[in-house]
N, CA and C of each residue as an Amber inpcrd file, in Angstrom:
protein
   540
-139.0240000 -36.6810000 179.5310000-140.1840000 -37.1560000 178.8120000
-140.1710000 -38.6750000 178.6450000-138.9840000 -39.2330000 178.5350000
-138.9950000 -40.6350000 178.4190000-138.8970000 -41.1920000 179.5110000
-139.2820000 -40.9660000 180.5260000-140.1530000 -41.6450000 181.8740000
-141.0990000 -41.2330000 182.4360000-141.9630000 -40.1410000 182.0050000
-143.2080000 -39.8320000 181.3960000-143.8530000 -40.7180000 180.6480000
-143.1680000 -40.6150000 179.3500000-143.8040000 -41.6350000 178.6620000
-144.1500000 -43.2950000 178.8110000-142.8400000 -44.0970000 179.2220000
-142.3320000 -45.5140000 180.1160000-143.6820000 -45.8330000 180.9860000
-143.7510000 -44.3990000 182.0480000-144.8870000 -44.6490000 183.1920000
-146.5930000 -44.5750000 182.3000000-146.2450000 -43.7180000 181.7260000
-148.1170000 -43.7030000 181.0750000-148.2180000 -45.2760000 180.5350000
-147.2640000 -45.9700000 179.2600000-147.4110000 -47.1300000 179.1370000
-147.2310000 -48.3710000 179.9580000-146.8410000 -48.1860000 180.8130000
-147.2240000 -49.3250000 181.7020000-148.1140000 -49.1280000 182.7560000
-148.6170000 -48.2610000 183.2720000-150.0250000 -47.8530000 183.6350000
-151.0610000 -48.1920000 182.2940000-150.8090000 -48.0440000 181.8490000
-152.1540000 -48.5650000 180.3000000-151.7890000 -49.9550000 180.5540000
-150.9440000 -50.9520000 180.6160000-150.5610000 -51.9070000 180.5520000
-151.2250000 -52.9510000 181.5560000-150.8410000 -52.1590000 182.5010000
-151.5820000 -52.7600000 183.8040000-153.1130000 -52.5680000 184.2260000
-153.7540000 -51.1680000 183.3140000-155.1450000 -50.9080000 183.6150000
-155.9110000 -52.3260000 182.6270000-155.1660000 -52.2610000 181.5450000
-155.2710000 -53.6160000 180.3650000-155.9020000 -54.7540000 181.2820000
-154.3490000 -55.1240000 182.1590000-154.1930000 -56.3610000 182.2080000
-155.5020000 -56.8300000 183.6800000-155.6090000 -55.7460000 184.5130000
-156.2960000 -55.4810000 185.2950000-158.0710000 -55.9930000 184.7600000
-158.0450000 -55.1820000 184.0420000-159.8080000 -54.8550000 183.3120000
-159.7110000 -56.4180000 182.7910000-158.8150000 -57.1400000 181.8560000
-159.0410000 -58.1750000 181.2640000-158.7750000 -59.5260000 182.2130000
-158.6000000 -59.2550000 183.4940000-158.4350000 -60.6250000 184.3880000
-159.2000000 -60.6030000 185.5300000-159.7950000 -59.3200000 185.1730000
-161.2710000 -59.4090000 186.4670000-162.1730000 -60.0220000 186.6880000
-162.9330000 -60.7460000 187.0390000-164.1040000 -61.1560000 186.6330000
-165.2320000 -60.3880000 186.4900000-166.5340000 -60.7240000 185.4790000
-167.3760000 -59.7030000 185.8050000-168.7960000 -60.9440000 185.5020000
-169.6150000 -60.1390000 186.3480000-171.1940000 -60.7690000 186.2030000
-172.4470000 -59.8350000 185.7480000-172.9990000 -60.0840000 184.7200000
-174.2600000 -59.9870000 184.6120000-175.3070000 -60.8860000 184.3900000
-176.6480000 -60.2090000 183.8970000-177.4200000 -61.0680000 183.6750000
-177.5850000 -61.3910000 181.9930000-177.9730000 -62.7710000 181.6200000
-178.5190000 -63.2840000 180.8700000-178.6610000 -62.2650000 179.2410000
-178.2840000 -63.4240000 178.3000000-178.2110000 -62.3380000 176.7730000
-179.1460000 -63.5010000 176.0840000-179.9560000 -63.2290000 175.2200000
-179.6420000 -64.3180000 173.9560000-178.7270000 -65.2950000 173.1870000
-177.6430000 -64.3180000 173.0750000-176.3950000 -64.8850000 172.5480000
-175.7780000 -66.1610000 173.5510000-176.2930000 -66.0570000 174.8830000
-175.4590000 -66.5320000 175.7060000-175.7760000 -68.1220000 175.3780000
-177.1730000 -68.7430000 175.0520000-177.9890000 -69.6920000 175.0900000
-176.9900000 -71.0080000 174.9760000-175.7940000 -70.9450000 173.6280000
-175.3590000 -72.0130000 173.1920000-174.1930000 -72.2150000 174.0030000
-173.4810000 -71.3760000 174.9410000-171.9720000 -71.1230000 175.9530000
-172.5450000 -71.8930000 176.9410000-173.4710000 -71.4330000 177.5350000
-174.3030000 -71.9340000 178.7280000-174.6020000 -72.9160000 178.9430000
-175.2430000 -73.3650000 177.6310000-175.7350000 -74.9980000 177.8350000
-174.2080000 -76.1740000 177.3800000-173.4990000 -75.9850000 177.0110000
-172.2460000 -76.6050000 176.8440000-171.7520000 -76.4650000 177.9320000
-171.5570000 -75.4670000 178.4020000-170.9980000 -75.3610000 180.3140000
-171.7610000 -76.0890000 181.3110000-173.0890000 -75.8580000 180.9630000
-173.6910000 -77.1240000 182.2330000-173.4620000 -78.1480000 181.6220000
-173.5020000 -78.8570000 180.3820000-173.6380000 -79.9060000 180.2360000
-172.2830000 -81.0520000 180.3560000-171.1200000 -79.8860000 180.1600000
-169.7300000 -80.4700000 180.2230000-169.4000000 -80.4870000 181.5390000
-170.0150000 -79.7450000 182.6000000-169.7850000 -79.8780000 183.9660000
-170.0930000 -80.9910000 184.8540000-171.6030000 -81.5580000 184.2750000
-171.9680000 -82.8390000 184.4080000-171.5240000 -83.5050000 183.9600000
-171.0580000 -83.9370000 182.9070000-169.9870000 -84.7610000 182.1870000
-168.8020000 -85.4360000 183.2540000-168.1280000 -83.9180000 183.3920000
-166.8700000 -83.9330000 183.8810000-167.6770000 -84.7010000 185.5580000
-168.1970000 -84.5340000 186.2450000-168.5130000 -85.2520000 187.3210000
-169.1090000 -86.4980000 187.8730000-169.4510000 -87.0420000 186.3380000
-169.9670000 -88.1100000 185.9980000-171.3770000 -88.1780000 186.6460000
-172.2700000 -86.8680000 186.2790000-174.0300000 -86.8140000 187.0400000
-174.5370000 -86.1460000 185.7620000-174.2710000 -86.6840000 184.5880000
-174.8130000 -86.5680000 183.4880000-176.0590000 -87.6830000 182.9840000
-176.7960000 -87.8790000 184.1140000-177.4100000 -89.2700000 184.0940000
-179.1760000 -88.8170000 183.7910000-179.9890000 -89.4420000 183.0220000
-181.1240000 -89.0550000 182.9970000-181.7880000 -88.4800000 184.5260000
-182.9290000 -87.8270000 184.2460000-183.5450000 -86.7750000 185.1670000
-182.6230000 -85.7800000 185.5900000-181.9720000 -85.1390000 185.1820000
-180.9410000 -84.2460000 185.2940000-180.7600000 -83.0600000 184.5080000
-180.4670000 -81.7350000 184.7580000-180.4670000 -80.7570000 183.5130000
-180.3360000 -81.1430000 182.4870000-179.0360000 -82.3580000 182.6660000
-178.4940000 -82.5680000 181.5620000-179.2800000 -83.0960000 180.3290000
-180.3810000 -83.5620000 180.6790000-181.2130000 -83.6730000 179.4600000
-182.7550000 -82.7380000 179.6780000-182.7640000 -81.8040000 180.1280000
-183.4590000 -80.9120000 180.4040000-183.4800000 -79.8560000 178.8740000
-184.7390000 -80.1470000 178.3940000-184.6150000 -79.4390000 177.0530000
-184.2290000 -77.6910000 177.4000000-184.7830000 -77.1770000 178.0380000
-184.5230000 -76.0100000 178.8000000-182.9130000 -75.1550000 178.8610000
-182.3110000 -76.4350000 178.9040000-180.6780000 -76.3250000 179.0240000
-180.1310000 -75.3360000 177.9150000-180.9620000 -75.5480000 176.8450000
-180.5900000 -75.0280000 175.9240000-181.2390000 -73.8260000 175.5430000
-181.9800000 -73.2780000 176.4750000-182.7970000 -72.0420000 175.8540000
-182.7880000 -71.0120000 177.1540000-181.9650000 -71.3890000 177.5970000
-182.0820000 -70.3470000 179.3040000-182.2190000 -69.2320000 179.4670000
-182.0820000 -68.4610000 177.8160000-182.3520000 -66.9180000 178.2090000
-184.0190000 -67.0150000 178.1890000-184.3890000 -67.3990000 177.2170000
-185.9810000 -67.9840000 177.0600000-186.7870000 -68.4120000 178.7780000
-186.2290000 -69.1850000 179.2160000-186.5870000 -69.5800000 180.2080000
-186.5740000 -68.3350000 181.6230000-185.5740000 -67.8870000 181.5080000
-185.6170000 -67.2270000 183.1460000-186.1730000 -65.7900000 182.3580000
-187.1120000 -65.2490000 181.1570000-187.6280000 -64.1060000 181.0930000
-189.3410000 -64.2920000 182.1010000-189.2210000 -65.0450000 183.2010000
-190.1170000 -65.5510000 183.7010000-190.1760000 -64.5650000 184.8600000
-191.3740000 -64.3550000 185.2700000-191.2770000 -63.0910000 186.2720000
-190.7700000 -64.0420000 187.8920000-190.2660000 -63.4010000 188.1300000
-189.6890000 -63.8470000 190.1580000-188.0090000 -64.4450000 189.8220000
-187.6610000 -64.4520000 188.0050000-186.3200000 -64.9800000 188.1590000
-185.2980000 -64.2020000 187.3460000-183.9870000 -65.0710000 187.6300000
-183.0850000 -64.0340000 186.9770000-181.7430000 -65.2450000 186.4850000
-181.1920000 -64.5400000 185.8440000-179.9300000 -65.5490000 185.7070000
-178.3700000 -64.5140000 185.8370000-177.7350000 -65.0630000 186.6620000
-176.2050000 -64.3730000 186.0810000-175.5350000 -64.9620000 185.5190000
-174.4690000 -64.7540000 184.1750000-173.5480000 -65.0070000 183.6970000
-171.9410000 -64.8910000 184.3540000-171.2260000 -65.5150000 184.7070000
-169.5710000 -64.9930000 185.2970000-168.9190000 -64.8090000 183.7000000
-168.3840000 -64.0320000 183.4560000-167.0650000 -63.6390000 182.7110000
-165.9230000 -63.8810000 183.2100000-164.8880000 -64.0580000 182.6960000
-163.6260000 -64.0940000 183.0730000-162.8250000 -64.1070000 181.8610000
-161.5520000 -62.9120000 181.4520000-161.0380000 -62.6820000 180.4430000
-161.6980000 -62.4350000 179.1620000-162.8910000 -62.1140000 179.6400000
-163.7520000 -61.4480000 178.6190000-164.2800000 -62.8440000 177.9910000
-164.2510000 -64.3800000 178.5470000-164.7120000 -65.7310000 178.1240000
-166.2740000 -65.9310000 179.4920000-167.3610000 -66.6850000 178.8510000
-168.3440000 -67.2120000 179.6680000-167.9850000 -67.8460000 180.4850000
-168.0400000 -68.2400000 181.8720000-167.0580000 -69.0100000 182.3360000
-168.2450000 -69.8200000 183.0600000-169.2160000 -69.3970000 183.2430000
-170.7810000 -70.1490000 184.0730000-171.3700000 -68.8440000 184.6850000
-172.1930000 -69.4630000 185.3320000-173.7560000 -68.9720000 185.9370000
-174.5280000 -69.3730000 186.5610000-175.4240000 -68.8510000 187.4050000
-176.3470000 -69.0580000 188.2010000-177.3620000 -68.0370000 188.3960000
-178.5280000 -68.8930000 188.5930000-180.2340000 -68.1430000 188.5110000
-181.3430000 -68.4430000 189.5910000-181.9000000 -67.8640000 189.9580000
-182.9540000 -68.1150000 191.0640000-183.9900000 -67.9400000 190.0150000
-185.0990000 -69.1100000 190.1770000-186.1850000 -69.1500000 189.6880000
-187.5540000 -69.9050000 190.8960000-188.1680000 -69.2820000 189.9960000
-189.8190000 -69.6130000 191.0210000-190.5820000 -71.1010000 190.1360000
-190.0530000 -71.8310000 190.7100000-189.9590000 -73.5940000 190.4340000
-191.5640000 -73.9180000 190.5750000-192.1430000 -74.5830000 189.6340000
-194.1570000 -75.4160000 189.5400000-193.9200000 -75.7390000 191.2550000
-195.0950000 -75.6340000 192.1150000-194.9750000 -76.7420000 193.0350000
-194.5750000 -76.0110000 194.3510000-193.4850000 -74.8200000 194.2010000
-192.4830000 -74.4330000 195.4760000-194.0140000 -73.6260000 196.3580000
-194.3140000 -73.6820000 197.6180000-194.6790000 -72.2680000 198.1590000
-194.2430000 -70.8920000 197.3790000-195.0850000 -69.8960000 197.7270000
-195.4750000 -68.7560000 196.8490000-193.5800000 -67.7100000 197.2260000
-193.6360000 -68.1570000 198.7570000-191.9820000 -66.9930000 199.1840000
-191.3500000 -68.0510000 198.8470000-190.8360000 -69.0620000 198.2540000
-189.9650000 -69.9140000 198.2830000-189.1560000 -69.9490000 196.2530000
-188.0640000 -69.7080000 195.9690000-187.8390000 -69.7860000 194.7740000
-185.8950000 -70.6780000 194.7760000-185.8870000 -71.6000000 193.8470000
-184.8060000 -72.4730000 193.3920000-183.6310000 -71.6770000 193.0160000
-182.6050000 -72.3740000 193.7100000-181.1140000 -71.6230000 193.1190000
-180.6710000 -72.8420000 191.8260000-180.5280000 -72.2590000 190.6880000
-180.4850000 -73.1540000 189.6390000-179.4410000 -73.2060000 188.7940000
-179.1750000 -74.4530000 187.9890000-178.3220000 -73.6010000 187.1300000
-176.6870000 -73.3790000 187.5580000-176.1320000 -73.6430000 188.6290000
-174.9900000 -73.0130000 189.2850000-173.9700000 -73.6410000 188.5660000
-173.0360000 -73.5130000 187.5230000-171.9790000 -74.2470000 186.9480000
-170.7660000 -73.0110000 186.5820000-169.5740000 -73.4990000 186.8540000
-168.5080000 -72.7250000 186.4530000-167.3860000 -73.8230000 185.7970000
-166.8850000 -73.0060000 184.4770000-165.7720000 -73.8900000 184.4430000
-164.7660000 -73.9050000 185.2820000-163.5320000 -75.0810000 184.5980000
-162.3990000 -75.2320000 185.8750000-161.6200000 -74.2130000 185.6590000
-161.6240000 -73.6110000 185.1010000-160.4350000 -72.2670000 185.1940000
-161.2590000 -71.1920000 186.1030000-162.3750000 -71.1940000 186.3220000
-163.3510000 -70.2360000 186.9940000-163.5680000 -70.5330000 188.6230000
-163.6060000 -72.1800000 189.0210000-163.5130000 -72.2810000 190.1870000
-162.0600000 -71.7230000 190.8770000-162.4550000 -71.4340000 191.9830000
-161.7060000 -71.2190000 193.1060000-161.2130000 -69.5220000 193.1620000
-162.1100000 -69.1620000 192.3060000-161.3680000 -67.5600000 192.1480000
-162.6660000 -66.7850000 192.8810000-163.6840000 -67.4650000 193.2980000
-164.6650000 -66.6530000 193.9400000-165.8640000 -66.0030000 193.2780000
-165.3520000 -66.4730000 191.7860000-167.1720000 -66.4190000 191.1950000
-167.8430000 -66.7580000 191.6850000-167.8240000 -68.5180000 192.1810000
-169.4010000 -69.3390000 192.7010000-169.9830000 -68.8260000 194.1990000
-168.9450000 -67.8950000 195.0090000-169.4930000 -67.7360000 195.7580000
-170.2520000 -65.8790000 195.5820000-170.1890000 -64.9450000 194.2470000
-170.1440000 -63.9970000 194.3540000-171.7590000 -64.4040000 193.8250000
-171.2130000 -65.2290000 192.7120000-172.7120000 -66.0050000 191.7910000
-174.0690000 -66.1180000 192.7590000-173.6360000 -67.2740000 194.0420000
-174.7640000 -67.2200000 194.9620000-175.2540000 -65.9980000 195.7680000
-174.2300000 -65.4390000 195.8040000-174.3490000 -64.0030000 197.0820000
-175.4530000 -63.3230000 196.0400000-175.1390000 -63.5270000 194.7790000
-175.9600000 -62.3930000 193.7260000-177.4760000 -62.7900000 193.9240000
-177.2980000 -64.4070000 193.4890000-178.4400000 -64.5400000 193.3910000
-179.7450000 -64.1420000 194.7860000-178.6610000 -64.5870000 196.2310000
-179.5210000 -64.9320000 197.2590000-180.1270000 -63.2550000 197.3370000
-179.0020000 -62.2640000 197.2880000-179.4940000 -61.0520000 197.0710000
-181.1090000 -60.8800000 196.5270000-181.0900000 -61.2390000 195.1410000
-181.7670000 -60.7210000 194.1430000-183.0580000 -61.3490000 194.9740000
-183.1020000 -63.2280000 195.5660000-184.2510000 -63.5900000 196.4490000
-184.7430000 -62.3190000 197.0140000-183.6370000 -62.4390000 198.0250000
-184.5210000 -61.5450000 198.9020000-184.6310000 -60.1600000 198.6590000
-184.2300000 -59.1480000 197.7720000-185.2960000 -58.1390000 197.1260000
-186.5630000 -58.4170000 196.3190000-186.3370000 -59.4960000 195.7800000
-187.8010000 -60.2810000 195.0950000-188.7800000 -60.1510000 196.1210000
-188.4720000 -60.8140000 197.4960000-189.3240000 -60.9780000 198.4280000
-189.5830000 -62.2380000 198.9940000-188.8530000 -63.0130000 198.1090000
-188.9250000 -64.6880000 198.4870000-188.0720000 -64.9700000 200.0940000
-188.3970000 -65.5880000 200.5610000-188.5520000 -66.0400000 202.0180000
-187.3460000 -67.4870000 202.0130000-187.2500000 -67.9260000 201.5870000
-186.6950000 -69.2700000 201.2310000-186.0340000 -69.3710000 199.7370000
-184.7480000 -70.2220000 199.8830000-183.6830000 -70.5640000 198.5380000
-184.2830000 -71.9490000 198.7000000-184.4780000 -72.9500000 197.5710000
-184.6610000 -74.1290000 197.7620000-183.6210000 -74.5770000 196.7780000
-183.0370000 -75.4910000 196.8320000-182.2690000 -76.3680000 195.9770000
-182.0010000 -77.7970000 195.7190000-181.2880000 -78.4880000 194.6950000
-181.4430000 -79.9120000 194.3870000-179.9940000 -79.6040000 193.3450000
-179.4750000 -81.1610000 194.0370000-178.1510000 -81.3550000 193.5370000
-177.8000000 -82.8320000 193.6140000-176.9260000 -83.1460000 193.6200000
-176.4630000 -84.7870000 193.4130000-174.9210000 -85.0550000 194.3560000
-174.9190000 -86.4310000 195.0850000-173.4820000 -86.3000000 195.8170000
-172.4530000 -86.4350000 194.8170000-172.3420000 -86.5030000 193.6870000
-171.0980000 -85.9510000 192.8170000-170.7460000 -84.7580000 192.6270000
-171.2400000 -83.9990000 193.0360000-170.9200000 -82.3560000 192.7010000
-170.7340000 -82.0270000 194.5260000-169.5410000 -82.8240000 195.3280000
-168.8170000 -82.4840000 196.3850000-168.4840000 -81.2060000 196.6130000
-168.1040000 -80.5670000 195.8260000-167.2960000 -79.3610000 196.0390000
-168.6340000 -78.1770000 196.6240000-169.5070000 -78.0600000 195.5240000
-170.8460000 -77.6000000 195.5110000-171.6120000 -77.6380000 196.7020000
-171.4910000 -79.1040000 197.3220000-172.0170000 -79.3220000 198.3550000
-171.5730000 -78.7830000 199.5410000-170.5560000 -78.1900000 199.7140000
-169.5380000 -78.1630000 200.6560000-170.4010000 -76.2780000 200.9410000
-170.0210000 -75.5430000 199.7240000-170.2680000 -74.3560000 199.4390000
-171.5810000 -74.0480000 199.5430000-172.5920000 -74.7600000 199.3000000
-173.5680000 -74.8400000 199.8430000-173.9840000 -75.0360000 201.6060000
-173.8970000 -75.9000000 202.0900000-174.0330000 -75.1150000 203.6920000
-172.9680000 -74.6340000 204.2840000-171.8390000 -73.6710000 203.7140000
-171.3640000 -72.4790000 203.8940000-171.9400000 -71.7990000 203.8690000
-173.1870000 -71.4820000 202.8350000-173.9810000 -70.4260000 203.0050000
-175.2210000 -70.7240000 203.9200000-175.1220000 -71.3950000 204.3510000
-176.8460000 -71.9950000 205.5300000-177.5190000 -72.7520000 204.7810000
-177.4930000 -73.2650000 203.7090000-178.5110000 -74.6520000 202.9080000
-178.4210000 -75.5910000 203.8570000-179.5260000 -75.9640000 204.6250000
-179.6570000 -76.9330000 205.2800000-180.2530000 -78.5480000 204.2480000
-179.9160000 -79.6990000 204.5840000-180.3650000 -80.8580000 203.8600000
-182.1800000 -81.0940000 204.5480000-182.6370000 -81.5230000 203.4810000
-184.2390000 -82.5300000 203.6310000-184.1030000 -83.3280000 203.3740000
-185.2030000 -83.6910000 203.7000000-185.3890000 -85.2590000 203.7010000
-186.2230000 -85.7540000 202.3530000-186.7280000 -84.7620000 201.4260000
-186.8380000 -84.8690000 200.0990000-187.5970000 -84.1120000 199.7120000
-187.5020000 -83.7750000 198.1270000-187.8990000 -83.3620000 197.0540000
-188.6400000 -81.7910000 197.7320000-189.1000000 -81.1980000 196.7640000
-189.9370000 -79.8510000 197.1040000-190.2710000 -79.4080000 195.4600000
-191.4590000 -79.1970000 195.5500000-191.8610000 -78.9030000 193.6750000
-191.9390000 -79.5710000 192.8950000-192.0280000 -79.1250000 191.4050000
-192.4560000 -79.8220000 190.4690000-190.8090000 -79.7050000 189.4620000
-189.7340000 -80.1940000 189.9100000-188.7630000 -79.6100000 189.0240000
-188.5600000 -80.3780000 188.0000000-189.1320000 -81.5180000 188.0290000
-188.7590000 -82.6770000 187.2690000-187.5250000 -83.7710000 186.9900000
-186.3730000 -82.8880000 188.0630000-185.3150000 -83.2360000 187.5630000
-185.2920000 -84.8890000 188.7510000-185.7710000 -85.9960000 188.5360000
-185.7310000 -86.9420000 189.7200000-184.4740000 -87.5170000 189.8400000
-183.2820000 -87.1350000 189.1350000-181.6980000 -87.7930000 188.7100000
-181.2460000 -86.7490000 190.4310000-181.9510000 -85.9450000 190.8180000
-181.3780000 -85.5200000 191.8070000-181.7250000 -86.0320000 193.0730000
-180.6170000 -86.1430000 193.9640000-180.9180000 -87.1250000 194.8960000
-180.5700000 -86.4110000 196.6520000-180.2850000 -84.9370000 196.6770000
-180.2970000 -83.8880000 197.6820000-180.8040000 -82.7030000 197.1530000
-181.3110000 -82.7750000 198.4410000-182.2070000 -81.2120000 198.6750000
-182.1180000 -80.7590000 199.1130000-181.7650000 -78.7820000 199.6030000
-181.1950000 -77.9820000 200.4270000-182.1810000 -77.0090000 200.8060000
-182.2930000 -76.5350000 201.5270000-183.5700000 -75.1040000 201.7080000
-182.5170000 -74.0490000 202.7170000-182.8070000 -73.0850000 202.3350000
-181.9930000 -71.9760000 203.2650000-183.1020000 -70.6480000 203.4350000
-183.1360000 -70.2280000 204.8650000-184.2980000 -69.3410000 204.9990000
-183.5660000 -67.7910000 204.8580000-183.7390000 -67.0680000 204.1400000
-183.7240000 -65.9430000 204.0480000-183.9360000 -64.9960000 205.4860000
């Protein structure tokens, strides 16, 4: 019985440790509003593209569950250890063509990169595009967020030659489109 018992507790131990170091994604809470906007905003920080026309002063930043209850969008949250760790949302941007909708929003903290959230984050979102029906990912980013950029035409984001929509954000200075 006492290696019966030994094995059941460390099987619980490991289902524990398992469940609590997984990552997990859903979408968007209320609660989430004040995690979220401290995560984008410290991400820009940390990259030094915290500069006007930028989320970062994007009143929006702060109300994102509010914002993506908008029909054609969505937001995911990453978890990790049961902590917010970032997120990303496809939304249908003033301005874009009617099949065309923005990958937005994409921030993870540094304990969150490199474990394969940001790329599960985009896979989710590009998914969710194209069951929406949207035809085109459009995006806007800044050459300080290197890493981003990189991961971005990994997935086929090709560069323009500028702007697309009404996003407001003019602190951004690349633009990506990827065709579905």
């Amino acid at each position: 019985w006492f290696f019966i018992t030994i094995s059941f507790l460390l099987h619980g131990v490991l289902f524990l440790y398992l469940r609590m170091n997984k990552p997990f994604i859903r979408t968007i809470r209320p609660t989430d509003n004040p995690f979220l906007s401290k995560i984008v905003k410290n991400t820009l920080a940390e990259f030094g593209a915290n500069h006007p026309g930028t989320v970062y002063y994007d009143p929006t930043t702060d109300s994102l569950f509010e914002l993506f209850q908008k029909v054609g969008s969505v937001y995911f949250v990453a978890e990790l250890n049961d902590e917010i760790v970032g997120g990303g949302g496809i939304y249908p941007t003033d301005g874009l063509p009617a099949d065309t909708c923005e990958l937005v929003k994409m921030y993870l903290l540094p304990q969150a990169r490199g474990t394969g959230l940001g790329r599960t984050l985009i896979e989710k979102c590009i998914a969710f595009a194209k069951e929406y029906g949207y035809k085109n990912v459009y995006l806007e980013t800044m050459p300080e967020l290197k890493q981003a950029l990189n991961i971005y035409a990994k997935f086929g984001f090709e560069y323009l030659k500028g702007p697309m929509g009404n996003t407001g954000h003019t602190g951004c200075s690349l633009w990506m489109l990827k065709n579905l």
